[in-house]
Amino acid sequence: MGDEVERHQFTRDDRTRYRTKVRRCLDVFARMLSESRFEFDRPTTGLEIELNLVDDAGDPTMRNAEALEAIADPDFVTELGQWNLEINVAPRLLTGGGISAFEDVVRTSLNEAEHKAREVDAHMVMIGILPTLQPKHLAVDALSGNPRYLLLNEQVLAARGEDLQIAISGVERLQLTADSIVPEAACTSTQFHLQVSPEDFAAYWNAAQAIAGVQVAIGANSPFLLGKELWRETRIALFQQATDTRSDELKEQGVRPRVWFGERWITSIFDLFEENVRYFPALLPICDEEDPVQVLERGDTPSLAELRLHNGTIYRWNRPVYDVVRDQPHLRVENRTLPAGPTVVDMLANGAFYYGLVRVLAEEERPLWSQMSFSAAEDNFTAGARAGLDAQVYWPGLGTVPVAELVLRRLLPMAHEGLVRMKVDAAERDRLLGVIEQRCLTGVNGATWQARAFHHHYDHTALDRPEALRRMLRTYRDLMHSNEPVHTWPVS
């Protein structure tokens, strides 16, 4: 989301020119797929983590520009809100200790960044939604300084034609009217990238979609928004509503939302990019000077800038990615279902479970997605976000089952086998999948710990709700630095 763009006033000609250019990019992309122009050797993985900045009390602090200046590390970049940062971790293979290397790099980078951010009175917190956010923090002046964010804000609201309406019903109910997309900044996630071949992309994307509900159920870490206890992964509902360009009338007409689970299994990555072009008007109709046809015909690799920019404004929970590195094009599945936190080891356990499971599912002779409807996968996704580890989900051959039971009896062995195929070290496999196992056995993930810790303070002391949330968050922040998995954390 944070690519730099200049301020623009878009005209009708801009939109016409962009539509023509993005379709030209799509034609070139189809040629590249048919001519096998993509690099693929081994399944490289990548990681992005979105972070929150808080003050000593635990309230959000609008200092990401000052924090970035103090951190002085190009791996750290801005995100939508001034209380957000993102760290981009260099891609690597998972073989030969790759996961431990991820863990070491992330922990070292975060520790150094935390130490430097303290110079500007800021602390980093990895959490799906910062529970101490209040309505006063969600004004348009909380947008980060990158002009892209203000442009996105203007274009989303212009397309919608009215303020955003956010309504979430969970343990409690929340209704909010917003005159900007700043509420989206409350959603901070972990994003796992997996480079795949064009031939295998559809199988990996379908597999990722099929397990999205299970992922979000066991990794939920966003139970609070603006002081209300809502879904176990409230981030899912909030993100869907905070970027919705559709009026109520367009929703009734069946217009697709820009935060989208999708509506069908695919047979090629082309299906997803073609849907993007067919269903969604441009939010940022900015044209590049490159002619992708000329670049391709002279034997070079086109950037497909318009197609990539358009793809970046359609927020699929599993997003297709076309990228060019060292003049070589490649494809990735970007898994965006999971929140940030609670600890680095928790996030990497989520990653190990995801990478191992999609590997096995993508290679099965009888694909899972041939045995379940796409709507069943979407229903699982909503159920997992609502109820977390208490969710009931559908699985072929089993029917509707408790998600923890499904993971323990069926999916963990599959994830283990997938990591074996990826040549992940045995000690890493056992340690990280053991974290997932213990979450399911104890019934504790980040969301359940937050809720229990909050109620410990709020139900049994004289603290008011905001202070109980601050107390919970300060404890969370301290335990986060221990890197002990959340299922081991004490509540008091």
Short mmCIF file of C-alpha atoms in Angstrom, two decimals:
data_model
loop_
_atom_site.label_atom_id
_atom_site.label_comp_id
_atom_site.label_asym_id
_atom_site.label_seq_id
_atom_site.Cartn_x
_atom_site.Cartn_y
_atom_site.Cartn_z
CA MET A 1 0.00 0.00 0.00
CA GLY A 2 2.88 2.37 0.69
CA ASP A 3 4.34 2.86 -2.81
CA GLU A 4 5.16 6.51 -3.38
CA VAL A 5 2.93 8.46 -5.77
CA GLU A 6 2.62 12.15 -6.45
CA ARG A 7 -0.50 14.20 -5.80
CA HIS A 8 -2.95 14.06 -8.68
CA GLN A 9 -6.20 15.55 -9.84
CA PHE A 10 -7.63 12.85 -12.09
CA THR A 11 -9.55 13.73 -15.25
CA ARG A 12 -11.88 11.68 -17.45
CA ASP A 13 -9.03 11.41 -19.96
CA ASP A 14 -6.77 9.98 -17.22
CA ARG A 15 -9.29 7.24 -16.51
CA THR A 16 -9.82 6.42 -20.19
CA ARG A 17 -6.07 6.26 -20.83
CA TYR A 18 -5.54 4.11 -17.74
CA ARG A 19 -8.28 1.66 -18.72
CA THR A 20 -6.67 1.21 -22.12
CA LYS A 21 -3.21 0.79 -20.59
CA VAL A 22 -4.23 -1.69 -17.92
CA ARG A 23 -5.94 -3.86 -20.54
CA ARG A 24 -2.81 -3.68 -22.66
CA CYS A 25 -0.84 -4.89 -19.63
CA LEU A 26 -3.31 -7.73 -19.16
CA ASP A 27 -2.80 -8.85 -22.78
CA VAL A 28 0.97 -8.80 -22.28
CA PHE A 29 0.63 -10.77 -19.06
CA ALA A 30 -1.37 -13.42 -20.93
CA ARG A 31 1.41 -13.64 -23.54
CA MET A 32 4.05 -14.01 -20.84
CA LEU A 33 2.11 -16.88 -19.29
CA SER A 34 1.68 -18.65 -22.62
CA GLU A 35 5.36 -18.18 -23.51
CA SER A 36 6.63 -19.47 -20.12
CA ARG A 37 8.65 -16.37 -19.36
CA PHE A 38 8.60 -16.70 -15.57
CA GLU A 39 11.48 -17.56 -13.31
CA PHE A 40 10.90 -20.34 -10.82
CA ASP A 41 13.46 -22.56 -9.18
CA ARG A 42 12.53 -23.22 -5.56
CA PRO A 43 9.66 -21.89 -3.41
CA THR A 44 11.08 -18.69 -1.91
CA THR A 45 9.11 -17.24 1.00
CA GLY A 46 8.74 -13.69 2.29
CA LEU A 47 7.27 -11.89 5.26
CA GLU A 48 5.79 -8.46 6.04
CA ILE A 49 4.63 -7.35 9.48
CA GLU A 50 2.57 -4.25 10.23
CA LEU A 51 3.19 -2.62 13.60
CA ASN A 52 1.55 -0.14 15.96
CA LEU A 53 3.25 2.68 17.84
CA VAL A 54 2.11 3.47 21.38
CA ASP A 55 3.23 5.76 24.19
CA ASP A 56 4.20 4.68 27.70
CA ALA A 57 0.55 4.50 28.79
CA GLY A 58 -0.37 2.27 25.84
CA ASP A 59 -2.27 4.83 23.77
CA PRO A 60 -1.52 5.26 20.05
CA THR A 61 1.14 7.82 19.25
CA MET A 62 1.16 9.61 15.88
CA ARG A 63 4.90 9.54 15.36
CA ASN A 64 5.75 7.13 12.57
CA ALA A 65 7.73 9.77 10.65
CA GLU A 66 9.88 10.52 13.71
CA ALA A 67 10.20 6.82 14.51
CA LEU A 68 11.34 6.00 10.97
CA GLU A 69 13.92 8.76 11.12
CA ALA A 70 15.23 7.39 14.40
CA ILE A 71 15.20 3.75 13.20
CA ALA A 72 16.98 4.62 9.92
CA ASP A 73 16.47 1.15 8.44
CA PRO A 74 15.15 0.82 4.86
CA ASP A 75 13.29 -2.36 5.83
CA PHE A 76 10.90 -0.20 7.87
CA VAL A 77 8.34 1.89 5.97
CA THR A 78 5.18 3.86 6.68
CA GLU A 79 1.69 2.45 6.62
CA LEU A 80 -1.70 4.11 6.38
CA GLY A 81 -1.97 5.64 9.87
CA GLN A 82 0.58 7.76 11.67
CA TRP A 83 0.64 5.14 14.45
CA ASN A 84 1.59 2.41 11.93
CA LEU A 85 4.87 1.05 10.58
CA GLU A 86 5.69 -1.97 8.45
CA ILE A 87 8.78 -4.14 8.31
CA ASN A 88 9.60 -5.96 5.07
CA VAL A 89 11.78 -9.01 5.65
CA ALA A 90 14.06 -10.16 2.84
CA PRO A 91 12.80 -13.37 1.16
CA ARG A 92 14.51 -16.67 1.80
CA LEU A 93 14.16 -20.42 1.42
CA LEU A 94 12.78 -22.38 4.37
CA THR A 95 15.32 -25.17 3.97
CA GLY A 96 18.45 -25.41 6.11
CA GLY A 97 17.25 -23.37 9.07
CA GLY A 98 15.40 -20.77 7.03
CA ILE A 99 12.60 -20.32 9.55
CA SER A 100 15.04 -19.81 12.43
CA ALA A 101 16.85 -17.29 10.26
CA PHE A 102 13.56 -15.44 9.72
CA GLU A 103 13.01 -15.46 13.47
CA ASP A 104 16.49 -14.17 14.24
CA VAL A 105 16.30 -11.40 11.63
CA VAL A 106 12.85 -10.23 12.71
CA ARG A 107 13.63 -10.28 16.42
CA THR A 108 16.95 -8.46 15.94
CA SER A 109 15.37 -5.83 13.66
CA LEU A 110 12.42 -5.26 15.97
CA ASN A 111 14.58 -5.05 19.08
CA GLU A 112 16.88 -2.50 17.48
CA ALA A 113 13.94 -0.52 16.12
CA GLU A 114 12.19 -0.56 19.50
CA HIS A 115 15.34 0.76 21.18
CA LYS A 116 15.64 3.60 18.67
CA ALA A 117 11.91 4.40 18.64
CA ARG A 118 12.07 5.01 22.38
CA GLU A 119 14.14 8.09 21.55
CA VAL A 120 10.92 9.65 20.22
CA ASP A 121 8.78 8.24 23.07
CA ALA A 122 7.28 5.43 20.99
CA HIS A 123 7.00 1.69 21.57
CA MET A 124 6.17 -1.01 19.02
CA VAL A 125 3.30 -3.43 19.45
CA MET A 126 2.46 -6.35 17.15
CA ILE A 127 -1.30 -6.83 17.43
CA GLY A 128 -4.20 -7.16 15.00
CA ILE A 129 -6.06 -4.07 16.24
CA LEU A 130 -4.71 -1.71 18.86
CA PRO A 131 -7.29 -2.01 21.67
CA THR A 132 -6.62 1.48 23.02
CA LEU A 133 -7.68 3.26 19.83
CA GLN A 134 -10.44 5.80 20.39
CA PRO A 135 -12.65 7.66 17.89
CA LYS A 136 -10.50 10.80 18.31
CA HIS A 137 -7.56 8.90 16.77
CA LEU A 138 -9.44 8.18 13.52
CA ALA A 139 -9.61 11.68 12.01
CA VAL A 140 -8.28 12.27 8.50
CA ASP A 141 -5.25 14.14 9.86
CA ALA A 142 -4.01 10.80 11.25
CA LEU A 143 -3.13 9.65 7.73
CA SER A 144 0.59 9.16 7.09
CA GLY A 145 2.44 11.72 5.02
CA ASN A 146 2.84 9.60 1.87
CA PRO A 147 0.59 11.33 -0.74
CA ARG A 148 -0.75 7.94 -1.82
CA TYR A 149 -2.79 7.63 1.34
CA LEU A 150 -4.58 10.95 0.89
CA LEU A 151 -5.20 10.05 -2.75
CA LEU A 152 -6.68 6.70 -1.76
CA ASN A 153 -8.84 8.40 0.83
CA GLU A 154 -10.16 10.90 -1.70
CA GLN A 155 -10.82 8.28 -4.36
CA VAL A 156 -12.55 5.78 -2.05
CA LEU A 157 -14.91 8.44 -0.70
CA ALA A 158 -15.50 9.91 -4.16
CA ALA A 159 -16.41 6.47 -5.52
CA ARG A 160 -18.71 5.83 -2.57
CA GLY A 161 -20.27 9.28 -2.59
CA GLU A 162 -20.99 9.26 1.14
CA ASP A 163 -19.40 8.59 4.52
CA LEU A 164 -18.35 5.08 5.47
CA GLN A 165 -20.71 3.11 7.71
CA ILE A 166 -19.08 0.52 9.96
CA ALA A 167 -21.32 -1.88 11.86
CA ILE A 168 -19.95 -4.98 13.62
CA SER A 169 -21.93 -7.26 15.89
CA GLY A 170 -20.03 -9.73 18.06
CA VAL A 171 -19.81 -10.10 21.83
CA GLU A 172 -20.87 -6.43 21.80
CA ARG A 173 -22.07 -4.15 19.00
CA LEU A 174 -20.30 -1.24 17.33
CA GLN A 175 -21.67 1.31 14.90
CA LEU A 176 -19.45 4.03 13.50
CA THR A 177 -19.68 6.64 10.77
CA ALA A 178 -16.34 7.68 9.28
CA ASP A 179 -15.55 10.51 6.87
CA SER A 180 -12.19 8.98 5.88
CA ILE A 181 -10.55 5.58 5.42
CA VAL A 182 -8.46 6.07 8.57
CA PRO A 183 -10.32 3.24 10.40
CA GLU A 184 -8.59 0.89 7.96
CA ALA A 185 -5.30 1.82 9.64
CA ALA A 186 -6.52 0.01 12.76
CA CYS A 187 -6.00 -3.27 10.86
CA THR A 188 -2.43 -4.51 11.21
CA SER A 189 -1.51 -7.84 9.67
CA THR A 190 1.16 -10.40 8.94
CA GLN A 191 1.59 -11.18 5.26
CA PHE A 192 3.20 -14.40 4.06
CA HIS A 193 4.55 -14.57 0.52
CA LEU A 194 5.19 -17.77 -1.43
CA GLN A 195 6.79 -17.75 -4.86
CA VAL A 196 5.24 -20.37 -7.15
CA SER A 197 5.41 -21.39 -10.78
CA PRO A 198 2.66 -20.29 -13.18
CA GLU A 199 1.61 -23.92 -13.57
CA ASP A 200 1.16 -24.39 -9.81
CA PHE A 201 -0.28 -20.99 -8.94
CA ALA A 202 -3.94 -21.97 -9.15
CA ALA A 203 -3.47 -24.99 -6.89
CA TYR A 204 -1.64 -22.95 -4.25
CA TRP A 205 -4.16 -20.10 -4.37
CA ASN A 206 -7.10 -22.49 -4.14
CA ALA A 207 -5.43 -24.29 -1.23
CA ALA A 208 -4.83 -20.98 0.56
CA GLN A 209 -8.47 -20.02 0.10
CA ALA A 210 -9.65 -23.40 1.38
CA ILE A 211 -7.76 -23.08 4.67
CA ALA A 212 -8.27 -19.34 5.24
CA GLY A 213 -11.02 -19.93 7.80
CA VAL A 214 -8.84 -22.31 9.78
CA GLN A 215 -5.89 -19.91 9.64
CA VAL A 216 -7.83 -16.95 10.98
CA ALA A 217 -9.51 -19.06 13.69
CA ILE A 218 -6.29 -20.33 15.23
CA GLY A 219 -4.34 -17.08 14.69
CA ALA A 220 -7.03 -14.56 15.77
CA ASN A 221 -5.62 -11.57 17.66
CA SER A 222 -8.10 -8.69 17.20
CA PRO A 223 -10.99 -8.94 19.68
CA PHE A 224 -11.35 -5.21 20.49
CA LEU A 225 -12.15 -2.10 18.47
CA LEU A 226 -12.84 1.34 19.99
CA GLY A 227 -13.36 -0.22 23.41
CA LYS A 228 -15.87 -2.85 22.24
CA GLU A 229 -15.34 -6.61 22.32
CA LEU A 230 -16.49 -7.81 18.90
CA TRP A 231 -15.24 -10.69 16.73
CA ARG A 232 -12.20 -12.71 17.71
CA GLU A 233 -10.62 -11.36 14.51
CA THR A 234 -12.48 -8.07 14.20
CA ARG A 235 -9.85 -6.92 11.71
CA ILE A 236 -11.58 -8.96 8.99
CA ALA A 237 -14.93 -7.19 9.32
CA LEU A 238 -13.34 -3.78 9.82
CA PHE A 239 -11.09 -4.00 6.79
CA GLN A 240 -13.99 -5.11 4.60
CA GLN A 241 -16.08 -2.11 5.63
CA ALA A 242 -13.42 0.59 5.96
CA THR A 243 -12.48 0.46 2.25
CA ASP A 244 -15.91 -0.25 0.78
CA THR A 245 -16.45 1.97 -2.26
CA ARG A 246 -20.03 0.76 -2.73
CA SER A 247 -23.16 2.57 -1.69
CA ASP A 248 -26.02 0.47 -0.30
CA GLU A 249 -27.65 0.51 -3.74
CA LEU A 250 -24.54 -0.91 -5.43
CA LYS A 251 -24.32 -3.62 -2.78
CA GLU A 252 -27.89 -4.61 -3.57
CA GLN A 253 -26.97 -4.81 -7.25
CA GLY A 254 -24.23 -7.34 -6.48
CA VAL A 255 -21.23 -5.09 -7.17
CA ARG A 256 -18.11 -6.76 -5.78
CA PRO A 257 -16.34 -5.25 -2.75
CA ARG A 258 -12.70 -4.21 -3.05
CA VAL A 259 -11.86 -6.24 0.06
CA TRP A 260 -12.83 -9.54 -1.41
CA PHE A 261 -12.69 -13.21 -0.58
CA GLY A 262 -13.53 -14.02 -4.20
CA GLU A 263 -16.35 -16.08 -5.65
CA ARG A 264 -14.85 -19.13 -7.37
CA TRP A 265 -11.96 -21.55 -7.53
CA ILE A 266 -9.51 -20.67 -10.31
CA THR A 267 -7.63 -22.53 -13.02
CA SER A 268 -4.91 -19.91 -13.62
CA ILE A 269 -3.47 -16.78 -12.04
CA PHE A 270 -4.79 -15.00 -15.13
CA ASP A 271 -8.33 -15.54 -13.80
CA LEU A 272 -7.61 -13.23 -10.85
CA PHE A 273 -5.98 -10.41 -12.79
CA GLU A 274 -8.69 -10.60 -15.43
CA GLU A 275 -11.37 -10.35 -12.73
CA ASN A 276 -9.59 -7.32 -11.30
CA VAL A 277 -9.71 -5.54 -14.63
CA ARG A 278 -13.27 -6.62 -15.47
CA TYR A 279 -14.96 -5.90 -12.13
CA PHE A 280 -13.13 -2.97 -10.55
CA PRO A 281 -12.75 0.62 -11.77
CA ALA A 282 -9.44 2.33 -11.15
CA LEU A 283 -8.89 4.08 -7.84
CA LEU A 284 -5.49 5.51 -8.83
CA PRO A 285 -5.49 5.89 -12.64
CA ILE A 286 -1.78 6.74 -12.93
CA CYS A 287 -0.09 5.75 -16.20
CA ASP A 288 3.55 4.78 -16.65
CA GLU A 289 5.48 5.75 -19.78
CA GLU A 290 6.52 2.16 -20.52
CA ASP A 291 4.86 0.37 -23.46
CA PRO A 292 4.69 -3.25 -22.24
CA VAL A 293 4.28 -4.64 -25.77
CA GLN A 294 7.46 -2.97 -27.00
CA VAL A 295 9.39 -4.07 -23.93
CA LEU A 296 8.27 -7.68 -24.36
CA GLU A 297 8.99 -7.78 -28.08
CA ARG A 298 12.55 -6.58 -27.62
CA GLY A 299 13.12 -9.44 -25.17
CA ASP A 300 13.03 -7.49 -21.90
CA THR A 301 10.73 -7.82 -18.92
CA PRO A 302 7.85 -5.34 -18.68
CA SER A 303 7.00 -3.86 -15.29
CA LEU A 304 3.24 -3.94 -16.04
CA ALA A 305 3.01 -0.92 -13.74
CA GLU A 306 -0.68 -0.20 -14.27
CA LEU A 307 -1.72 -3.80 -13.75
CA ARG A 308 0.31 -4.00 -10.54
CA LEU A 309 -1.00 -0.67 -9.23
CA HIS A 310 -4.58 -1.75 -9.94
CA ASN A 311 -3.97 -5.09 -8.22
CA GLY A 312 -2.66 -3.20 -5.19
CA THR A 313 -6.02 -1.45 -4.72
CA ILE A 314 -8.03 -4.69 -4.69
CA TYR A 315 -7.59 -6.31 -1.32
CA ARG A 316 -8.02 -10.04 -1.76
CA TRP A 317 -7.28 -12.05 1.36
CA ASN A 318 -5.02 -14.17 -0.85
CA ARG A 319 -3.66 -11.77 -3.42
CA PRO A 320 -1.88 -12.66 -6.67
CA VAL A 321 1.42 -10.84 -7.10
CA TYR A 322 3.40 -10.20 -10.29
CA ASP A 323 6.86 -8.82 -9.54
CA VAL A 324 10.18 -8.25 -11.27
CA VAL A 325 13.47 -8.82 -9.43
CA ARG A 326 16.80 -8.38 -11.22
CA ASP A 327 14.92 -8.20 -14.53
CA GLN A 328 13.33 -11.61 -13.88
CA PRO A 329 9.53 -11.87 -13.56
CA HIS A 330 7.99 -14.12 -10.95
CA LEU A 331 4.64 -14.87 -9.31
CA ARG A 332 3.67 -15.04 -5.65
CA VAL A 333 0.69 -15.83 -3.50
CA GLU A 334 0.41 -13.14 -0.82
CA ASN A 335 -1.47 -14.53 2.18
CA ARG A 336 -3.11 -11.61 4.03
CA THR A 337 -5.55 -13.35 6.36
CA LEU A 338 -3.62 -13.16 9.63
CA PRO A 339 -3.12 -10.38 12.18
CA ALA A 340 0.22 -9.23 13.49
CA GLY A 341 1.51 -10.78 16.73
CA PRO A 342 1.37 -11.72 19.47
CA THR A 343 5.08 -12.71 19.28
CA VAL A 344 7.57 -13.44 16.55
CA VAL A 345 7.44 -17.15 17.38
CA ASP A 346 3.62 -17.11 17.20
CA MET A 347 3.73 -15.49 13.76
CA LEU A 348 6.31 -17.93 12.46
CA ALA A 349 4.27 -20.84 13.86
CA ASN A 350 1.36 -19.47 11.83
CA GLY A 351 3.68 -19.32 8.83
CA ALA A 352 4.96 -22.87 9.26
CA PHE A 353 1.39 -24.17 9.50
CA TYR A 354 0.36 -22.23 6.38
CA TYR A 355 3.36 -23.12 4.21
CA GLY A 356 3.28 -26.80 5.13
CA LEU A 357 -0.46 -27.20 4.71
CA VAL A 358 -0.75 -25.48 1.33
CA ARG A 359 2.19 -27.52 0.04
CA VAL A 360 0.38 -30.80 0.74
CA LEU A 361 -3.03 -29.59 -0.43
CA ALA A 362 -1.61 -28.19 -3.67
CA GLU A 363 -0.02 -31.54 -4.51
CA GLU A 364 -2.96 -33.84 -3.71
CA GLU A 365 -4.24 -35.99 -6.57
CA ARG A 366 -7.84 -35.19 -5.71
CA PRO A 367 -7.86 -31.48 -4.86
CA LEU A 368 -9.66 -30.37 -1.74
CA TRP A 369 -11.45 -27.67 -3.72
CA SER A 370 -13.06 -30.32 -5.92
CA GLN A 371 -14.77 -31.64 -2.78
CA MET A 372 -16.14 -28.42 -1.27
CA SER A 373 -17.95 -25.41 -2.63
CA PHE A 374 -16.27 -22.03 -2.73
CA SER A 375 -19.09 -20.63 -0.60
CA ALA A 376 -18.25 -23.22 2.09
CA ALA A 377 -14.68 -21.88 2.21
CA GLU A 378 -16.01 -18.33 2.54
CA ASP A 379 -18.43 -19.39 5.29
CA ASN A 380 -15.49 -21.00 7.13
CA PHE A 381 -13.57 -17.73 6.81
CA THR A 382 -16.36 -15.72 8.39
CA ALA A 383 -16.90 -18.34 11.12
CA GLY A 384 -13.19 -18.40 11.98
CA ALA A 385 -13.04 -14.61 12.18
CA ARG A 386 -16.15 -14.40 14.36
CA ALA A 387 -15.47 -17.19 16.83
CA GLY A 388 -11.73 -17.90 16.67
CA LEU A 389 -10.80 -21.18 18.35
CA ASP A 390 -14.47 -21.76 19.21
CA ALA A 391 -15.46 -21.82 15.52
CA GLN A 392 -17.20 -24.69 13.80
CA VAL A 393 -16.02 -25.17 10.21
CA TYR A 394 -16.87 -27.46 7.30
CA TRP A 395 -14.33 -29.95 5.99
CA PRO A 396 -14.91 -32.54 3.22
CA GLY A 397 -15.46 -36.03 4.58
CA LEU A 398 -15.99 -34.75 8.12
CA GLY A 399 -18.85 -32.29 7.83
CA THR A 400 -19.03 -29.44 10.33
CA VAL A 401 -16.47 -29.87 13.12
CA PRO A 402 -14.78 -27.79 15.84
CA VAL A 403 -11.82 -26.05 14.24
CA ALA A 404 -9.40 -27.07 17.01
CA GLU A 405 -10.35 -30.72 16.55
CA LEU A 406 -9.89 -30.45 12.79
CA VAL A 407 -6.42 -28.97 13.23
CA LEU A 408 -5.30 -31.53 15.80
CA ARG A 409 -6.60 -34.63 14.07
CA ARG A 410 -6.28 -33.81 10.39
CA LEU A 411 -4.39 -30.66 9.48
CA LEU A 412 -1.31 -30.66 11.72
CA PRO A 413 -0.06 -34.01 10.32
CA MET A 414 -0.57 -32.61 6.82
CA ALA A 415 1.32 -29.43 7.67
CA HIS A 416 4.13 -31.53 9.12
CA GLU A 417 4.35 -33.56 5.91
CA GLY A 418 4.39 -30.37 3.84
CA LEU A 419 7.33 -29.00 5.81
CA VAL A 420 9.14 -32.31 5.33
CA ARG A 421 8.66 -31.91 1.57
CA MET A 422 10.01 -28.37 1.84
CA LYS A 423 13.05 -29.76 3.67
CA VAL A 424 12.44 -27.72 6.82
CA ASP A 425 14.62 -28.90 9.71
CA ALA A 426 12.93 -31.39 12.04
CA ALA A 427 13.55 -29.30 15.15
CA GLU A 428 11.94 -26.25 13.53
CA ARG A 429 8.97 -28.28 12.34
CA ASP A 430 8.32 -29.76 15.76
CA ARG A 431 8.82 -26.51 17.69
CA LEU A 432 6.59 -24.33 15.54
CA LEU A 433 3.82 -26.80 14.82
CA GLY A 434 3.93 -27.60 18.54
CA VAL A 435 2.88 -23.99 19.17
CA ILE A 436 -0.20 -24.49 16.96
CA GLU A 437 -0.96 -27.79 18.71
CA GLN A 438 -0.81 -26.20 22.16
CA ARG A 439 -3.05 -23.32 21.11
CA CYS A 440 -5.68 -25.84 20.07
CA LEU A 441 -5.26 -27.93 23.22
CA THR A 442 -5.39 -24.97 25.62
CA GLY A 443 -7.95 -22.95 23.67
CA VAL A 444 -5.71 -19.88 23.91
CA ASN A 445 -4.64 -17.65 21.06
CA GLY A 446 -3.99 -13.91 21.05
CA ALA A 447 -7.68 -13.02 20.98
CA THR A 448 -8.67 -15.23 23.88
CA TRP A 449 -5.71 -14.03 25.97
CA GLN A 450 -6.62 -10.38 25.33
CA ALA A 451 -10.26 -10.96 26.27
CA ARG A 452 -9.38 -12.87 29.44
CA ALA A 453 -6.77 -10.31 30.52
CA PHE A 454 -9.17 -7.43 29.90
CA HIS A 455 -11.95 -9.06 31.90
CA HIS A 456 -9.51 -9.87 34.70
CA HIS A 457 -8.95 -6.13 35.10
CA TYR A 458 -12.38 -4.79 34.19
CA ASP A 459 -14.64 -7.30 35.94
CA HIS A 460 -12.70 -7.61 39.19
CA THR A 461 -11.23 -4.15 39.86
CA ALA A 462 -12.40 -0.55 39.92
CA LEU A 463 -10.68 0.25 36.60
CA ASP A 464 -12.87 1.78 33.91
CA ARG A 465 -12.92 0.24 30.44
CA PRO A 466 -10.24 2.44 28.79
CA GLU A 467 -7.82 1.94 31.68
CA ALA A 468 -8.47 -1.82 31.78
CA LEU A 469 -7.60 -1.97 28.07
CA ARG A 470 -4.43 0.06 28.65
CA ARG A 471 -3.42 -2.23 31.51
CA MET A 472 -4.01 -5.29 29.35
CA LEU A 473 -2.03 -3.79 26.47
CA ARG A 474 0.96 -2.85 28.63
CA THR A 475 1.11 -6.44 29.90
CA TYR A 476 0.77 -7.68 26.32
CA ARG A 477 3.64 -5.43 25.23
CA ASP A 478 5.94 -6.76 27.95
CA LEU A 479 5.08 -10.40 27.23
CA MET A 480 5.46 -9.82 23.49
CA HIS A 481 9.14 -9.07 24.05
CA SER A 482 9.62 -12.38 25.85
CA ASN A 483 8.95 -14.25 22.57
CA GLU A 484 7.18 -16.94 24.57
CA PRO A 485 4.10 -18.16 22.66
CA VAL A 486 0.82 -16.61 23.74
CA HIS A 487 -0.73 -19.84 25.00
CA THR A 488 1.87 -19.78 27.83
CA TRP A 489 1.15 -16.21 28.95
CA PRO A 490 -0.32 -15.63 32.42
CA VAL A 491 -3.52 -13.60 32.52
CA SER A 492 -2.77 -11.61 35.69
#
